[in-house]
Coordinates of C-alpha atoms in Angstrom, one line a residue:
X2 CA -16.3 25.5 -1.9
X3 CA -15.6 22.9 -4.7
X4 CA -17.5 19.7 -5.2
X5 CA -15.2 16.8 -6.1
X6 CA -15.6 13.1 -7.0
X7 CA -12.9 10.7 -5.7
X8 CA -12.6 7.0 -6.3
X9 CA -10.5 4.1 -5.2
X10 CA -10.9 1.4 -7.9
X11 CA -9.8 -2.2 -7.3
X12 CA -10.4 -5.5 -8.9
X13 CA -12.6 -6.6 -6.1
X14 CA -14.2 -3.4 -4.8
X15 CA -14.5 0.3 -5.7
X16 CA -15.2 3.1 -3.2
X17 CA -16.6 6.4 -4.5
X18 CA -16.8 9.5 -2.5
X19 CA -18.4 13.0 -3.1
X20 CA -16.3 15.6 -1.3
X21 CA -16.6 19.3 -0.6
X22 CA -13.2 20.9 -0.6
X23 CA -12.4 24.3 0.9
X24 CA -9.3 26.3 1.4
X25 CA -8.8 29.9 2.5
X26 CA -5.6 30.5 0.6
X27 CA -3.1 28.7 -1.7
X28 CA -0.8 28.1 1.2
X29 CA -3.5 26.7 3.5
X30 CA -4.4 23.1 4.0
X31 CA -7.3 21.9 1.9
X32 CA -10.2 20.9 4.1
X33 CA -12.3 17.9 2.9
X34 CA -15.9 17.2 3.9
X35 CA -17.4 13.9 2.8
X36 CA -21.0 14.4 1.5
X37 CA -21.7 10.8 0.4
X38 CA -19.7 7.6 0.1
X39 CA -20.6 4.2 -1.3
X40 CA -18.8 0.9 -1.9
X41 CA -19.5 -1.3 -4.9
X42 CA -18.4 -4.8 -6.1
X43 CA -16.3 -3.9 -9.2
X44 CA -17.2 -7.2 -10.9
X45 CA -20.9 -6.2 -11.0
X46 CA -20.4 -3.4 -13.5
X47 CA -19.2 -3.5 -17.1
X48 CA -17.4 -0.2 -16.8
X49 CA -16.9 2.7 -14.4
X50 CA -19.5 5.0 -16.0
X51 CA -22.6 3.1 -15.0
X52 CA -21.2 2.7 -11.5
X53 CA -20.7 6.4 -11.1
X54 CA -24.2 7.1 -12.6
X55 CA -25.7 4.8 -10.0
X56 CA -23.7 6.5 -7.3
X57 CA -24.9 9.9 -8.4
X58 CA -28.5 8.7 -8.2
X59 CA -28.0 7.2 -4.7
X60 CA -26.2 10.4 -3.5
X61 CA -29.1 12.6 -4.7
X62 CA -31.6 10.5 -2.8
X63 CA -29.5 10.6 0.3
X64 CA -28.8 14.4 0.4
X65 CA -32.0 15.5 -1.2
X66 CA -30.7 17.2 -4.2
X67 CA -28.7 16.5 -7.4
X68 CA -24.9 16.7 -7.1
X69 CA -22.8 17.6 -10.1
X70 CA -19.0 17.6 -9.4
X71 CA -16.8 19.1 -12.1
X72 CA -13.4 17.5 -11.0
X73 CA -12.7 13.9 -10.4
X74 CA -9.7 11.7 -9.6
X75 CA -9.7 7.9 -9.6
X76 CA -7.0 5.8 -7.9
X77 CA -6.4 2.7 -9.9
X78 CA -4.9 -0.6 -8.7
X79 CA -2.7 -0.9 -11.7
X80 CA -0.5 1.0 -14.1
X81 CA -1.7 4.4 -15.5
X82 CA -0.2 5.7 -18.8
X83 CA -1.2 9.0 -20.4
X84 CA -4.3 9.2 -18.2
X85 CA -5.5 5.8 -19.3
X86 CA -5.6 2.5 -17.6
X87 CA -6.6 -1.1 -18.5
X88 CA -7.8 -3.2 -15.7
X89 CA -7.4 -6.7 -17.2
X90 CA -9.0 -8.5 -14.2
X91 CA -12.2 -6.4 -14.7
X92 CA -12.2 -6.0 -18.5
X93 CA -12.3 -2.2 -18.0
X94 CA -10.5 0.2 -20.3
X95 CA -10.5 3.6 -18.7
X96 CA -9.6 6.9 -20.4
X97 CA -9.8 10.3 -18.7
X98 CA -11.1 12.0 -21.8
X99 CA -13.9 9.5 -22.3
X100 CA -14.9 9.7 -18.7
X101 CA -15.0 13.5 -18.9
X102 CA -17.4 13.3 -21.8
X103 CA -19.6 10.5 -20.6
X104 CA -19.9 11.8 -17.0
X105 CA -20.1 15.5 -17.8
X106 CA -16.9 16.3 -15.8
X107 CA -14.6 19.1 -16.5
X108 CA -11.4 17.3 -15.6
X109 CA -10.7 13.6 -14.8
X110 CA -7.3 12.3 -13.7
X111 CA -6.4 8.7 -13.3
X112 CA -3.5 7.9 -10.9
X113 CA -1.9 4.8 -9.6
X114 CA -3.3 3.8 -6.2
X115 CA 0.1 4.2 -4.5
X116 CA 0.5 7.7 -6.0
X117 CA -2.9 8.4 -4.4
X118 CA -1.4 7.3 -1.1
X119 CA 1.4 9.8 -1.7
X120 CA -1.2 12.6 -2.1
X121 CA -3.1 11.3 0.9
X122 CA -0.3 11.4 3.5
X123 CA -0.2 15.2 3.5
X124 CA -4.0 15.2 4.2
X125 CA -3.8 13.0 7.3
X126 CA -4.5 14.1 10.9
X127 CA -2.3 13.3 13.9
X128 CA -4.7 10.5 15.0
X129 CA -4.2 8.9 11.6
X130 CA -0.5 8.2 12.4
X131 CA 1.6 6.3 14.8
X132 CA 5.1 7.7 15.1
X133 CA 8.0 5.2 15.4
X134 CA 10.7 7.8 15.3
X135 CA 10.2 11.5 15.9
X136 CA 13.3 12.6 14.0
X137 CA 13.8 16.3 13.2
X138 CA 11.0 17.2 10.7
X139 CA 11.9 19.6 7.9
X140 CA 8.9 20.8 5.9
X141 CA 11.2 21.9 3.0
X142 CA 12.5 18.4 2.5
X143 CA 11.2 15.5 0.5
X144 CA 8.7 13.0 1.9
X145 CA 9.0 9.2 1.4
X146 CA 6.2 6.7 1.2
X147 CA 6.5 2.9 1.4
X148 CA 3.8 0.3 1.8
X149 CA 3.7 -3.4 1.9
X150 CA 0.4 -5.1 1.0
X151 CA -0.3 -7.5 -1.9
X152 CA 2.9 -6.0 -3.3
X153 CA 5.4 -3.4 -2.2
X154 CA 4.8 0.2 -3.2
X155 CA 7.3 3.1 -3.0
X156 CA 7.1 6.7 -3.9
X157 CA 8.1 10.2 -2.9
X158 CA 6.9 13.8 -2.6
X159 CA 8.8 17.0 -3.5
X160 CA 7.8 20.4 -2.1
X161 CA 6.6 22.6 -4.9
X162 CA 4.5 25.7 -5.3
X163 CA 3.2 25.8 -1.7
X164 CA 2.3 22.1 -2.0
X165 CA 3.9 18.8 -3.1
X166 CA 4.4 17.0 -6.4
X167 CA 3.9 13.3 -6.0
X168 CA 6.0 10.7 -7.9
X169 CA 5.6 6.9 -8.0
X170 CA 8.4 4.5 -8.5
X171 CA 9.1 0.8 -9.0
X172 CA 11.4 0.6 -6.0
X173 CA 9.6 -2.5 -4.8
X174 CA 11.2 -4.4 -7.7
X175 CA 14.7 -3.6 -6.7
X176 CA 16.9 -6.6 -5.7
X177 CA 16.4 -8.2 -2.3
X178 CA 19.7 -7.9 -0.5
X179 CA 20.3 -10.5 2.3
X180 CA 22.3 -9.4 5.3
X181 CA 22.7 -12.6 7.3
X182 CA 23.4 -16.3 6.6
X183 CA 19.7 -17.1 7.2
X184 CA 18.7 -14.4 4.7
X185 CA 21.2 -15.8 2.1
X186 CA 19.6 -19.2 2.6
X187 CA 16.1 -17.5 2.1
X188 CA 17.4 -15.9 -1.2
X189 CA 18.7 -19.3 -2.5
X190 CA 15.4 -21.0 -1.5
X191 CA 13.3 -18.4 -3.4
X192 CA 15.6 -18.6 -6.5
X193 CA 15.4 -22.4 -6.6
X194 CA 11.7 -22.6 -5.7
X195 CA 10.6 -20.1 -8.4
X196 CA 13.3 -21.1 -10.9
X197 CA 14.2 -17.4 -11.6
X198 CA 17.5 -15.4 -11.9
X199 CA 16.8 -12.7 -9.3
X200 CA 14.6 -12.0 -6.3
X201 CA 13.0 -8.6 -5.9
X202 CA 12.5 -7.1 -2.4
X203 CA 8.7 -7.3 -3.1
X204 CA 8.9 -11.1 -2.9
X205 CA 10.0 -10.8 0.7
X206 CA 8.4 -7.6 1.9
X207 CA 4.7 -8.1 1.0
X208 CA 1.9 -10.5 1.8
X209 CA 3.3 -13.0 -0.6
X210 CA 6.6 -12.5 1.1
X211 CA 5.2 -13.4 4.6
X212 CA 4.0 -16.7 3.2
X213 CA 7.3 -17.3 1.3
X214 CA 9.3 -16.7 4.5
X215 CA 7.2 -19.2 6.4
X216 CA 7.5 -21.8 3.7
X217 CA 11.3 -21.4 3.7
X218 CA 11.5 -21.8 7.5
X219 CA 9.1 -24.8 7.4
X220 CA 11.0 -26.6 4.7
X221 CA 14.3 -25.8 6.3
X222 CA 13.0 -27.3 9.6
X223 CA 11.7 -30.4 7.8
X224 CA 14.9 -30.9 6.0
X225 CA 17.0 -30.8 9.1
X226 CA 14.7 -33.1 11.2
X227 CA 15.1 -36.8 11.5
X228 CA 11.7 -37.2 13.0
X229 CA 8.3 -36.3 11.5
X230 CA 7.0 -32.9 12.7
X231 CA 3.4 -32.5 13.5
X232 CA 1.8 -29.7 11.3
X233 CA 0.4 -26.7 13.1
X234 CA -3.0 -25.2 12.2
X235 CA -1.2 -22.4 10.4
X236 CA 0.8 -25.1 8.5
X237 CA -2.4 -26.7 7.4
X238 CA -3.7 -23.3 6.1
X239 CA -0.4 -22.8 4.1
X240 CA -0.7 -26.4 2.7
X241 CA -4.3 -25.6 1.6
X242 CA -3.1 -22.4 -0.1
X243 CA -0.3 -24.3 -1.9
X244 CA -2.8 -26.9 -3.2
X245 CA -5.0 -24.1 -4.5
X246 CA -2.1 -22.6 -6.6
X247 CA -3.3 -21.5 -10.0
X248 CA -6.9 -20.8 -8.9
X249 CA -8.2 -17.3 -9.4
X250 CA -9.8 -17.3 -5.9
X251 CA -8.3 -18.8 -2.8
X252 CA -10.2 -20.1 0.2
X253 CA -7.5 -19.1 2.8
X254 CA -5.2 -16.2 3.5
X255 CA -1.9 -17.7 4.8
X256 CA -0.2 -14.3 5.4
X257 CA -3.0 -13.2 7.7
X258 CA -2.9 -16.5 9.6
X259 CA 0.9 -16.3 10.0
X260 CA 0.7 -12.7 11.3
X261 CA -2.1 -13.5 13.7
X262 CA -0.3 -16.5 15.1
X263 CA 2.8 -14.4 15.6
X264 CA 0.9 -11.6 17.3
X265 CA -0.8 -14.2 19.6
X266 CA 2.6 -16.0 20.2
X267 CA 1.0 -19.3 19.4
X268 CA 3.3 -20.6 16.7
X269 CA 7.1 -20.2 17.0
X270 CA 7.6 -20.6 13.3
X271 CA 5.2 -17.8 12.6
X272 CA 7.0 -15.6 15.1
X273 CA 10.3 -16.2 13.4
X274 CA 8.8 -15.5 10.0
X275 CA 7.3 -12.2 11.1
X276 CA 10.6 -11.2 12.7
X277 CA 12.4 -11.7 9.4
X278 CA 9.6 -9.9 7.6
X279 CA 9.6 -6.8 9.9
X280 CA 13.4 -6.6 9.8
X281 CA 13.5 -6.8 5.9
X282 CA 10.7 -4.2 5.8
X283 CA 12.8 -1.9 8.0
X284 CA 15.9 -2.4 5.9
X285 CA 14.1 -1.5 2.7
X286 CA 12.5 1.5 4.3
X287 CA 16.0 2.6 5.3
X288 CA 17.3 2.0 1.7
X289 CA 14.5 4.3 0.4
X290 CA 15.4 6.9 3.1
X291 CA 19.1 6.8 2.0
X292 CA 18.1 7.7 -1.5
X293 CA 15.7 10.5 -0.6
X294 CA 16.8 11.8 2.8
X295 CA 13.1 12.4 3.5
X296 CA 13.3 14.7 6.4
X297 CA 9.7 15.7 5.6
X298 CA 8.8 12.3 6.9
X299 CA 8.9 8.6 5.9
X300 CA 5.3 7.2 5.9
X301 CA 4.8 3.4 6.2
X302 CA 1.4 2.7 4.5
X303 CA 0.1 -0.4 2.9
X304 CA -2.3 -3.0 4.3
X305 CA 0.1 -4.8 6.6
X306 CA 1.9 -2.4 8.9
X307 CA -1.3 -1.1 10.7
X308 CA -2.4 -4.7 11.3
X309 CA 0.8 -5.8 13.0
X310 CA 1.4 -2.7 15.1
X311 CA 2.8 -4.6 18.2
X312 CA 5.4 -6.2 15.9
X313 CA 6.3 -2.9 14.3
X314 CA 6.7 -1.3 17.7
X315 CA 9.2 -3.8 19.2
X316 CA 12.1 -1.7 17.9
X317 CA 13.2 -4.3 15.3
X318 CA 11.9 -2.2 12.4
X319 CA 13.6 1.0 13.5
X320 CA 16.8 -0.7 14.3
X321 CA 16.9 -2.3 10.8
X322 CA 15.9 1.0 9.3
X323 CA 18.8 2.9 10.9
X324 CA 21.6 0.3 10.6
X325 CA 23.4 1.9 7.7
X326 CA 27.0 1.9 8.8
X327 CA 28.9 5.2 9.1
X328 CA 26.0 7.3 7.8
X329 CA 23.4 5.8 10.3
X330 CA 23.2 9.2 12.1
X331 CA 21.6 10.7 9.0
X332 CA 18.6 8.4 9.3
X333 CA 18.1 9.3 13.0
X334 CA 16.8 12.6 11.8
X335 CA 14.1 11.1 9.6
X336 CA 10.6 11.1 11.1
X337 CA 9.0 7.7 10.6
X338 CA 5.2 7.2 10.8
X339 CA 2.9 4.3 10.3
X340 CA -0.3 5.3 8.5
X341 CA -3.3 4.0 10.5
X342 CA -6.1 5.4 8.2
X343 CA -7.0 2.7 5.6
X344 CA -8.6 5.3 3.3
X345 CA -5.5 7.3 2.8
X346 CA -5.7 6.6 -0.9
X347 CA -9.2 7.9 -1.2
X348 CA -8.2 11.0 0.7
X349 CA -5.3 11.4 -1.8
X350 CA -7.6 11.0 -4.8
X351 CA -9.8 13.8 -3.4
X352 CA -6.8 16.1 -2.8
X353 CA -5.6 15.4 -6.3
X354 CA -9.0 16.2 -7.7
X355 CA -8.9 19.5 -5.7
X356 CA -5.8 20.5 -7.6
X357 CA -7.5 20.0 -11.0
X358 CA -9.9 23.0 -10.6
X359 CA -9.2 25.7 -13.2

């Protein structure tokens, strides 16, 4: 039994979890048992150290005795370089060595939050997944991970030493490649609107992308209409969001409103926007699969997919995923799963911490 500290650190909130890890052999799956978990407002602390110290105190009061983990892993919503990370929106500068010294930990590892998702997918249970395509699983093959949320994360896992090595990537910043006349118009709209030279796939396949697609369809509709068009409730939310451009905090979430209206089938423009989004998501997932041939599984994580399950299950995502011309049959073998567990990154941080022992 090993006591571990896992954390998921974001600009808004941080979740800390004390975990007991057990495994019967190097080949066996690591079993995790949560002893205590707490959520904190990140902005209320000047650094991670006082937050963890408060967490330890609360945990001891809860379980009735002091807990002293030796290994810790923190997933960071931002870049990690040489086990250090600067969270500019918090004013935190984190260094693994400093955290080891100040928190009396033997090992501390800082990892990017999407790398944590990569570690986490191998620790999920069947009920944490929804399978879109069964494929033909091969445990000796790579695993791919893609996730649209605020941005677009991509990564992969390679089998190694009875486990997996996890690697992040910047695949979400690859070029968006339109496939239809409408998508070419969307590309030109985004280039002109943002006054930039290229459009990354993240600008389409993400929360910001949902809003951008809606704006494109709305402005295209207004341009082609001779009569004034009454603005829908969702349209009013998008307008409010546009007027708040530049503010650090927004009062509305247009992407969520667009997705909800599409799910409820109450706004045709929202339905069309989400259709374009889901298809573009499937295309990019297929692009990642072509590069990796992840017969160990392609996991769709991020904050969006699990919230729009009915749209992901229409068949549009998988059709777009597999439409790769003469080599399409290769992708029919790839198992494709949607991750339903929102704490997959925290699970991954704990599994990563378990590997630090010794």
